[in-house]
Amino acid sequence: MSVFSGKKILLGVSGGIAAYKAAELVRLMVTEGAIVRVVMTEAATQFITPLTLEALSGSKVHRHLFDPLEESAMNHIDLARWADLILIAPASADLLARLRGGHADDLLTTLCLATNAPLWVAPAMNRVMWEHPATKENIDTLRSRGIHLLGPDQGIQACGESGPGRLLEPGLILKALEQAFGAGPWAGLRLLISAGPTREPIDPVRYLSNRSSGKMGYALAEAAQQQGAVVTLISGPTALSPPKVDHFIEVETAKDMLEAVLHHASSADMFIGSAAVADYAPNMAPQKIKKETSTLTLELYKTVDIIGQVSSLDDRPFTVGFAAETENLEAHARLKLKHKALDLIAANHVGDHQGFEVDDNELMVFWEGGQRFLPRAHKTQLAAELLTLILERYHASHST
Ligand code: C5P
């Protein structure tokens, strides 16, 4: 049975082009068994008709604070009490400002003041508006009051610009809301994982790579997904079938992986860098290199340390790295923990049929002030144990 079954969700829709996505959101929530009532601001009705949301929710849309008919059907205080959860999607810049100010000048803001239900907001606006200090301050204040933020996403916007401010996709909003209804220990957390090797082209037909199979990263991604996380997996080329995760992005080179990871890092709560990223890459020759000389020297250039870039972001996610070592496991792992400014590192021995290309593994996990040994087990079992430990450390770091 879905965690949404029988749950009463009050969906607030404010004025913005993304309001049309409210239709899909209502449809998804109703399909999952939720009882949905919709409240629209006046501006929202300029973008989508109340009739559409009425048809999809199976219930009259509420719009006015002082309409005697609406008030007699269910007055605004009863409506505020009725909801198990209030979700505002899309939440415009203006609505966020009014929520922060504690306004009660229309039905939606009044309900938000009059309710004890958890409030979740999914902002959507032009990227400049989203990045404006006024909006940032509003968001910070709302967050400090315990309001849950969903997104926004990055990408092409209705105005033609590209950047943060897109409404989080309805499917992902639904996924994140599961946390509110207590589904799985990872529910509501957005996890970004890199996995597999990278391939660095030497010429159009040859490349440099490594023995990483991607199995550990895929197992982590699937286990976190099953435990409720919203998972984005960025993978180098592997022989594995695509895992069941929310977003699966395939890349080839370390440079591609860097771009993809940085694109998603700021909107993630956690980044697990399990990919075996090439440390050096050649400049690709435009044509196939001919075997005309008895020796061939390739000049290799150091690639960017992806995880180091993520951990130095201002709004960095909780960052977990891996260390595959052939010797001095603890010393090397602890050094990487420090140099890459990681929150946690999982280290294992490689070589001699250990670590890469095999189905089982054992891990030593280190963080500042602690360590734990996870004994040899199948990578799926190990992934589950490592996730439990990561979550424990994530909560510990957020409670200080
Ligand atoms: O320095 P080393 O490659 O041993 O560190 C391993 C960790 O750093 C892994 O978590 C790996 O995903 C990450 N890494 C990275 N970008 C690189 C090299 C390694 O993110 N260019």
Coordinates of C-alpha atoms and ligand atoms in Angstrom, one line a residue:
M1 CA 0.0 0.0 0.0
S2 CA 1.3 3.5 -0.9
V3 CA 2.3 5.8 2.0
F4 CA 0.0 8.4 0.4
S5 CA -3.1 6.2 0.9
G6 CA -5.8 8.2 2.7
K7 CA -3.5 11.1 3.4
K8 CA -5.1 14.5 3.2
I9 CA -2.9 16.9 1.2
L10 CA -3.7 20.5 0.7
L11 CA -2.0 21.7 -2.5
G12 CA -1.4 25.4 -2.8
V13 CA -0.8 26.7 -6.3
S14 CA 0.6 30.2 -6.7
G15 CA 1.1 32.3 -9.9
G16 CA 3.9 31.2 -12.2
I17 CA 4.2 29.5 -15.5
A18 CA 5.1 26.2 -13.7
A19 CA 1.5 26.2 -12.3
Y20 CA 0.5 24.0 -15.2
K21 CA 2.6 21.2 -13.6
A22 CA 0.3 21.3 -10.6
A23 CA -2.1 19.2 -12.8
E24 CA 0.4 16.4 -13.1
L25 CA 1.1 16.7 -9.4
V26 CA -2.5 16.3 -8.4
R27 CA -2.9 13.4 -10.8
L28 CA 0.1 11.6 -9.3
M29 CA -1.0 12.2 -5.7
V30 CA -4.5 11.0 -6.4
T31 CA -3.2 7.9 -8.2
E32 CA -1.1 7.2 -5.1
G33 CA -4.3 7.2 -3.0
A34 CA -4.0 10.7 -1.4
I35 CA -7.1 12.9 -0.8
V36 CA -6.2 16.2 -2.5
R37 CA -7.8 19.6 -2.1
V38 CA -6.5 22.5 -4.1
V39 CA -6.2 26.1 -3.1
M40 CA -5.2 28.6 -5.8
T41 CA -4.0 32.2 -5.5
E42 CA -5.7 34.7 -7.8
A43 CA -2.5 34.8 -9.9
A44 CA -2.4 31.0 -10.3
T45 CA -5.8 31.1 -12.1
Q46 CA -4.1 33.2 -14.8
F47 CA -1.9 30.2 -15.7
I48 CA -4.2 27.2 -15.2
T49 CA -7.9 26.9 -14.9
P50 CA -9.5 25.9 -11.5
L51 CA -11.7 23.5 -13.6
T52 CA -8.6 21.4 -14.6
L53 CA -7.5 20.9 -11.0
E54 CA -11.1 20.4 -9.9
A55 CA -11.5 17.6 -12.4
L56 CA -8.2 15.9 -11.4
S57 CA -8.7 16.2 -7.6
G58 CA -12.4 15.4 -7.7
S59 CA -13.0 18.3 -5.3
K60 CA -14.0 22.0 -5.6
V61 CA -11.0 24.3 -5.8
H62 CA -10.8 26.8 -3.0
R63 CA -9.8 30.3 -4.0
H64 CA -11.4 33.0 -1.8
L65 CA -11.1 34.0 1.8
F66 CA -14.4 35.9 2.0
D67 CA -16.7 33.8 -0.3
P68 CA -19.7 32.8 1.8
L69 CA -20.3 29.8 -0.4
E70 CA -16.8 28.5 0.0
E71 CA -16.8 29.3 3.7
S72 CA -20.0 27.4 4.3
A73 CA -18.7 24.3 2.4
M74 CA -15.6 24.2 4.5
N75 CA -14.3 27.3 6.3
H76 CA -10.7 28.3 6.2
I77 CA -9.9 27.2 9.7
D78 CA -11.5 23.7 9.1
L79 CA -9.5 23.5 5.9
A80 CA -6.3 24.3 7.8
R81 CA -7.1 21.6 10.3
W82 CA -8.2 19.1 7.7
A83 CA -4.7 18.9 6.0
D84 CA -2.2 16.3 7.0
L85 CA 0.3 18.2 5.0
I86 CA 0.3 21.5 3.0
L87 CA 2.3 21.5 -0.2
I88 CA 2.8 24.7 -2.2
A89 CA 3.9 24.0 -5.8
P90 CA 4.8 26.1 -7.5
A91 CA 5.7 28.6 -4.8
S92 CA 6.4 32.0 -6.5
A93 CA 8.9 34.6 -5.2
D94 CA 6.0 36.7 -4.0
L95 CA 4.3 33.8 -2.2
L96 CA 7.6 33.0 -0.4
A97 CA 7.9 36.7 0.6
R98 CA 4.3 36.7 1.9
L99 CA 4.9 33.5 3.9
R100 CA 8.0 34.9 5.4
G101 CA 6.2 38.1 6.4
G102 CA 3.3 36.1 8.0
H103 CA 0.7 37.7 5.7
A104 CA -2.8 36.6 5.7
D105 CA -4.2 38.5 2.8
D106 CA -5.5 35.7 0.7
L107 CA -6.8 32.2 1.4
L108 CA -3.5 30.3 0.9
T109 CA -1.3 32.5 3.2
T110 CA -4.1 32.5 5.8
L111 CA -4.2 28.7 5.7
C112 CA -0.4 28.5 6.1
L113 CA -0.7 30.7 9.3
A114 CA -3.6 28.8 10.7
T115 CA -2.3 25.3 10.3
N116 CA -0.2 22.9 12.4
A117 CA 0.4 20.7 9.5
P118 CA 3.9 20.4 8.0
L119 CA 4.5 22.9 5.2
W120 CA 6.4 21.9 2.1
V121 CA 7.2 24.4 -0.6
A122 CA 8.5 23.9 -4.1
P123 CA 9.7 27.2 -5.5
A124 CA 9.7 28.0 -9.2
M125 CA 10.8 31.3 -10.7
N126 CA 13.3 32.9 -13.0
R127 CA 16.9 32.3 -11.9
V128 CA 17.7 35.9 -11.2
M129 CA 14.7 36.1 -8.9
W130 CA 15.7 32.9 -7.2
E131 CA 19.3 34.2 -6.6
H132 CA 18.1 37.7 -5.4
P133 CA 19.2 38.4 -1.8
A134 CA 15.6 39.1 -0.9
T135 CA 14.5 35.6 -2.0
K136 CA 17.5 34.0 -0.4
E137 CA 16.7 35.7 2.9
N138 CA 13.1 34.6 2.7
I139 CA 14.1 31.0 2.1
D140 CA 16.6 31.0 4.9
T141 CA 14.0 32.4 7.3
L142 CA 11.4 29.9 6.2
R143 CA 13.8 27.0 6.5
S144 CA 14.8 28.1 10.0
R145 CA 11.1 27.9 10.9
G146 CA 11.0 24.3 9.8
I147 CA 9.4 24.7 6.4
H148 CA 10.6 22.0 4.1
L149 CA 12.1 23.1 0.8
L150 CA 11.7 21.0 -2.4
G151 CA 14.2 22.1 -5.1
P152 CA 14.2 24.2 -7.2
D153 CA 15.8 22.3 -10.0
Q154 CA 18.3 23.6 -12.6
G155 CA 17.9 23.8 -16.3
I156 CA 16.2 25.7 -19.2
Q157 CA 13.5 28.0 -17.9
A158 CA 10.3 29.2 -19.5
C159 CA 11.9 32.7 -20.0
G160 CA 14.6 31.0 -22.2
E161 CA 17.4 31.4 -19.5
S162 CA 19.1 28.5 -17.9
G163 CA 19.9 28.1 -14.2
P164 CA 18.3 27.3 -10.8
G165 CA 14.6 28.0 -10.4
R166 CA 12.7 25.3 -12.3
L167 CA 10.0 23.6 -10.4
L168 CA 11.2 20.2 -9.2
E169 CA 9.6 17.5 -11.4
P170 CA 6.2 16.3 -9.9
G171 CA 7.5 12.7 -9.6
L172 CA 10.5 13.9 -7.5
I173 CA 8.2 16.1 -5.4
L174 CA 6.1 13.1 -4.6
K175 CA 9.2 11.0 -3.8
A176 CA 10.5 13.7 -1.4
L177 CA 7.1 13.9 0.3
E178 CA 7.3 10.3 1.3
Q179 CA 9.5 11.4 4.1
A180 CA 6.7 13.3 5.6
F181 CA 4.7 10.1 5.7
G182 CA 7.5 8.1 7.1
A183 CA 8.7 5.9 4.3
G184 CA 12.2 4.5 4.6
P185 CA 15.2 5.9 6.5
W186 CA 16.4 7.7 3.4
A187 CA 13.1 9.2 2.4
G188 CA 13.3 12.8 1.4
L189 CA 17.1 12.8 1.0
R190 CA 18.5 13.6 -2.4
L191 CA 21.5 11.5 -3.1
L192 CA 24.0 12.0 -5.9
I193 CA 26.4 9.1 -6.6
S194 CA 29.2 8.7 -9.1
A195 CA 30.1 5.2 -10.1
G196 CA 32.2 3.1 -12.5
P197 CA 35.4 4.0 -14.3
T198 CA 36.0 6.9 -16.7
R199 CA 37.3 6.5 -20.2
E200 CA 39.9 8.9 -21.5
P201 CA 40.3 8.8 -25.3
I202 CA 43.8 8.6 -26.8
D203 CA 42.5 8.8 -30.3
P204 CA 39.1 8.1 -31.9
V205 CA 39.4 4.3 -31.3
R206 CA 41.5 3.9 -28.1
Y207 CA 41.2 5.0 -24.6
L208 CA 42.7 4.8 -21.1
S209 CA 40.6 3.4 -18.3
N210 CA 40.7 1.2 -15.2
R211 CA 39.2 -2.0 -13.7
S212 CA 36.3 -0.5 -11.8
S213 CA 33.1 -2.5 -12.5
G214 CA 30.7 0.1 -11.0
K215 CA 29.1 -2.7 -8.9
M216 CA 29.6 -1.0 -5.5
G217 CA 28.2 2.4 -6.7
Y218 CA 25.2 0.8 -8.4
A219 CA 24.5 -1.3 -5.3
L220 CA 24.6 1.8 -3.2
A221 CA 22.3 3.7 -5.6
E222 CA 19.7 1.0 -5.7
A223 CA 19.8 0.4 -1.9
A224 CA 19.3 4.1 -1.2
Q225 CA 16.5 4.3 -3.8
Q226 CA 14.8 1.3 -2.1
Q227 CA 15.1 3.1 1.3
G228 CA 13.4 6.2 0.0
A229 CA 16.2 8.5 -1.3
V230 CA 15.8 10.4 -4.5
V231 CA 18.8 9.1 -6.3
T232 CA 20.8 10.6 -9.2
L233 CA 23.5 8.2 -10.4
I234 CA 26.2 9.5 -12.7
S235 CA 28.0 6.5 -14.2
G236 CA 31.0 6.0 -16.4
P237 CA 30.9 3.1 -18.9
T238 CA 30.1 -0.3 -17.2
A239 CA 28.8 -3.6 -18.3
L240 CA 25.9 -3.4 -15.8
S241 CA 22.2 -2.9 -16.7
P242 CA 20.8 0.6 -15.9
P243 CA 19.7 0.5 -12.2
K244 CA 16.3 1.5 -11.0
V245 CA 17.0 5.1 -9.8
D246 CA 15.3 8.4 -10.4
H247 CA 18.0 9.8 -12.6
F248 CA 20.6 7.8 -14.5
I249 CA 23.2 9.8 -16.3
E250 CA 25.8 8.1 -18.4
V251 CA 29.2 9.9 -19.0
E252 CA 32.4 8.8 -20.5
T253 CA 35.4 11.0 -19.5
A254 CA 36.5 12.5 -16.2
K255 CA 35.6 15.9 -17.7
D256 CA 32.1 14.8 -18.5
M257 CA 31.7 13.4 -15.1
L258 CA 32.9 16.6 -13.4
E259 CA 30.4 18.6 -15.4
A260 CA 27.5 16.3 -14.6
V261 CA 28.4 16.0 -10.9
L262 CA 28.8 19.8 -10.5
H263 CA 25.5 20.4 -12.3
H264 CA 23.7 18.3 -9.7
A265 CA 25.8 18.8 -6.5
S266 CA 24.1 21.9 -5.1
S267 CA 20.7 20.3 -5.2
A268 CA 21.8 17.2 -3.4
D269 CA 21.9 16.5 0.3
M270 CA 24.7 14.0 -0.1
F271 CA 27.3 13.1 -2.7
I272 CA 29.0 9.7 -2.7
G273 CA 31.9 9.6 -5.0
S274 CA 32.4 5.9 -5.7
A275 CA 33.6 6.4 -9.3
A276 CA 37.2 5.4 -10.1
V277 CA 37.9 8.6 -11.9
A278 CA 41.0 8.7 -14.2
D279 CA 43.7 10.7 -12.5
Y280 CA 45.4 11.6 -15.8
A281 CA 44.1 11.9 -19.3
P282 CA 45.8 12.5 -22.7
N283 CA 44.9 15.1 -25.2
M284 CA 42.9 13.1 -27.8
A285 CA 44.6 12.8 -31.2
P286 CA 42.1 13.8 -33.9
Q287 CA 43.0 10.8 -36.1
K288 CA 43.9 7.2 -35.3
I289 CA 47.6 7.0 -34.2
K290 CA 49.7 4.9 -36.6
K291 CA 52.2 2.4 -35.4
E292 CA 55.1 4.0 -37.2
T293 CA 57.6 4.3 -34.4
S294 CA 59.0 1.6 -32.1
T295 CA 58.0 3.5 -29.0
L296 CA 55.1 5.8 -28.3
T297 CA 55.1 8.4 -25.5
L298 CA 51.8 9.7 -24.3
E299 CA 51.7 13.0 -22.5
L300 CA 49.1 12.8 -19.7
Y301 CA 47.5 15.7 -17.9
K302 CA 46.1 15.6 -14.4
T303 CA 42.3 15.6 -14.3
V304 CA 40.3 17.8 -11.9
D305 CA 39.5 16.1 -8.5
I306 CA 35.7 15.9 -8.7
I307 CA 35.0 15.1 -5.1
G308 CA 37.4 17.9 -4.0
Q309 CA 35.4 20.3 -6.1
V310 CA 32.2 19.2 -4.6
S311 CA 33.5 19.4 -1.0
S312 CA 34.7 23.0 -1.6
L313 CA 31.3 24.3 -2.8
D314 CA 29.7 26.9 -0.5
D315 CA 26.5 24.8 -0.2
R316 CA 28.3 21.5 -0.2
P317 CA 26.4 18.3 0.2
F318 CA 27.6 15.8 2.9
T319 CA 30.5 14.3 0.9
V320 CA 31.6 10.7 1.0
G321 CA 34.6 9.4 -0.8
F322 CA 36.3 6.1 -1.5
A323 CA 39.9 5.1 -1.3
A324 CA 41.2 2.1 -3.2
E325 CA 44.6 1.3 -2.0
T326 CA 47.3 -1.3 -2.5
E327 CA 49.2 -0.5 0.7
N328 CA 49.0 1.6 3.9
L329 CA 45.2 1.7 3.8
E330 CA 44.5 3.7 6.9
A331 CA 47.2 6.3 6.4
H332 CA 46.3 6.9 2.8
A333 CA 42.6 7.0 3.5
R334 CA 42.9 9.4 6.4
L335 CA 45.1 11.7 4.3
K336 CA 42.5 11.8 1.5
L337 CA 39.7 12.4 4.1
K338 CA 41.7 15.5 5.1
H339 CA 43.0 16.8 1.8
K340 CA 39.7 16.3 0.0
A341 CA 37.8 17.8 3.0
L342 CA 35.4 14.7 3.0
D343 CA 32.9 13.9 5.7
L344 CA 33.6 10.2 5.5
I345 CA 35.8 7.9 3.5
A346 CA 35.3 4.2 2.7
A347 CA 38.7 2.4 2.1
N348 CA 39.4 -1.0 0.6
H349 CA 42.4 -2.9 -0.6
V350 CA 42.7 -3.4 -4.3
G351 CA 44.7 -5.7 -6.5
D352 CA 45.2 -9.5 -6.3
H353 CA 41.5 -10.2 -6.9
Q354 CA 40.4 -7.7 -4.3
G355 CA 38.1 -4.7 -4.6
F356 CA 37.7 -4.2 -8.4
E357 CA 35.9 -6.7 -10.7
V358 CA 34.8 -8.9 -7.9
D359 CA 31.4 -9.4 -6.2
D360 CA 32.4 -9.1 -2.6
N361 CA 34.5 -6.6 -0.6
E362 CA 35.4 -5.4 2.9
L363 CA 35.7 -1.8 4.0
M364 CA 37.4 0.3 6.6
V365 CA 35.4 3.5 7.0
F366 CA 37.0 6.6 8.5
W367 CA 35.6 10.0 9.6
E368 CA 37.1 12.7 11.8
G369 CA 37.3 11.2 15.2
G370 CA 36.0 7.7 14.3
Q371 CA 36.3 4.6 12.2
R372 CA 34.4 1.3 11.7
F373 CA 35.3 -2.0 9.9
L374 CA 32.6 -3.5 7.7
P375 CA 33.6 -7.2 7.2
R376 CA 33.7 -9.1 3.9
A377 CA 30.3 -9.5 2.3
H378 CA 28.6 -9.4 -1.1
K379 CA 28.7 -5.8 -2.5
T380 CA 24.9 -5.5 -2.1
Q381 CA 25.0 -6.5 1.5
L382 CA 28.0 -4.2 2.1
A383 CA 26.2 -1.3 0.3
A384 CA 23.3 -1.6 2.8
E385 CA 25.7 -1.6 5.8
L386 CA 27.7 1.3 4.4
L387 CA 24.5 3.3 3.8
T388 CA 23.3 2.7 7.4
L389 CA 26.7 4.0 8.6
I390 CA 26.7 7.0 6.2
L391 CA 23.1 8.0 7.3
E392 CA 24.2 7.7 11.0
R393 CA 27.1 10.1 10.3
Y394 CA 25.0 12.4 8.2
H395 CA 22.5 12.8 11.0
A396 CA 25.3 13.2 13.5
S397 CA 26.8 16.0 11.5
H398 CA 23.5 17.8 11.2
S399 CA 22.6 17.6 14.9
T400 CA 25.7 19.5 15.9
Ligands
C5P1 O1 42.8 10.4 -5.0 P1 42.0 9.1 -5.2 O2 41.7 8.9 -6.7 O3 42.6 7.9 -4.7 O4 40.6 9.3 -4.4 C1 39.5 8.5 -4.5 C2 38.3 9.3 -4.3 O5 38.3 10.5 -5.0 C3 37.1 8.6 -4.8 O6 36.0 8.9 -4.0 C4 36.9 9.1 -6.2 O7 35.6 9.0 -6.7 C5 37.4 10.6 -6.0 N1 38.0 11.2 -7.2 C6 37.4 12.2 -7.9 N2 38.0 12.8 -8.9 C7 39.2 12.4 -9.4 C8 39.9 11.4 -8.7 C9 39.2 10.8 -7.6 O8 36.3 12.6 -7.5 N3 39.7 13.0 -10.4

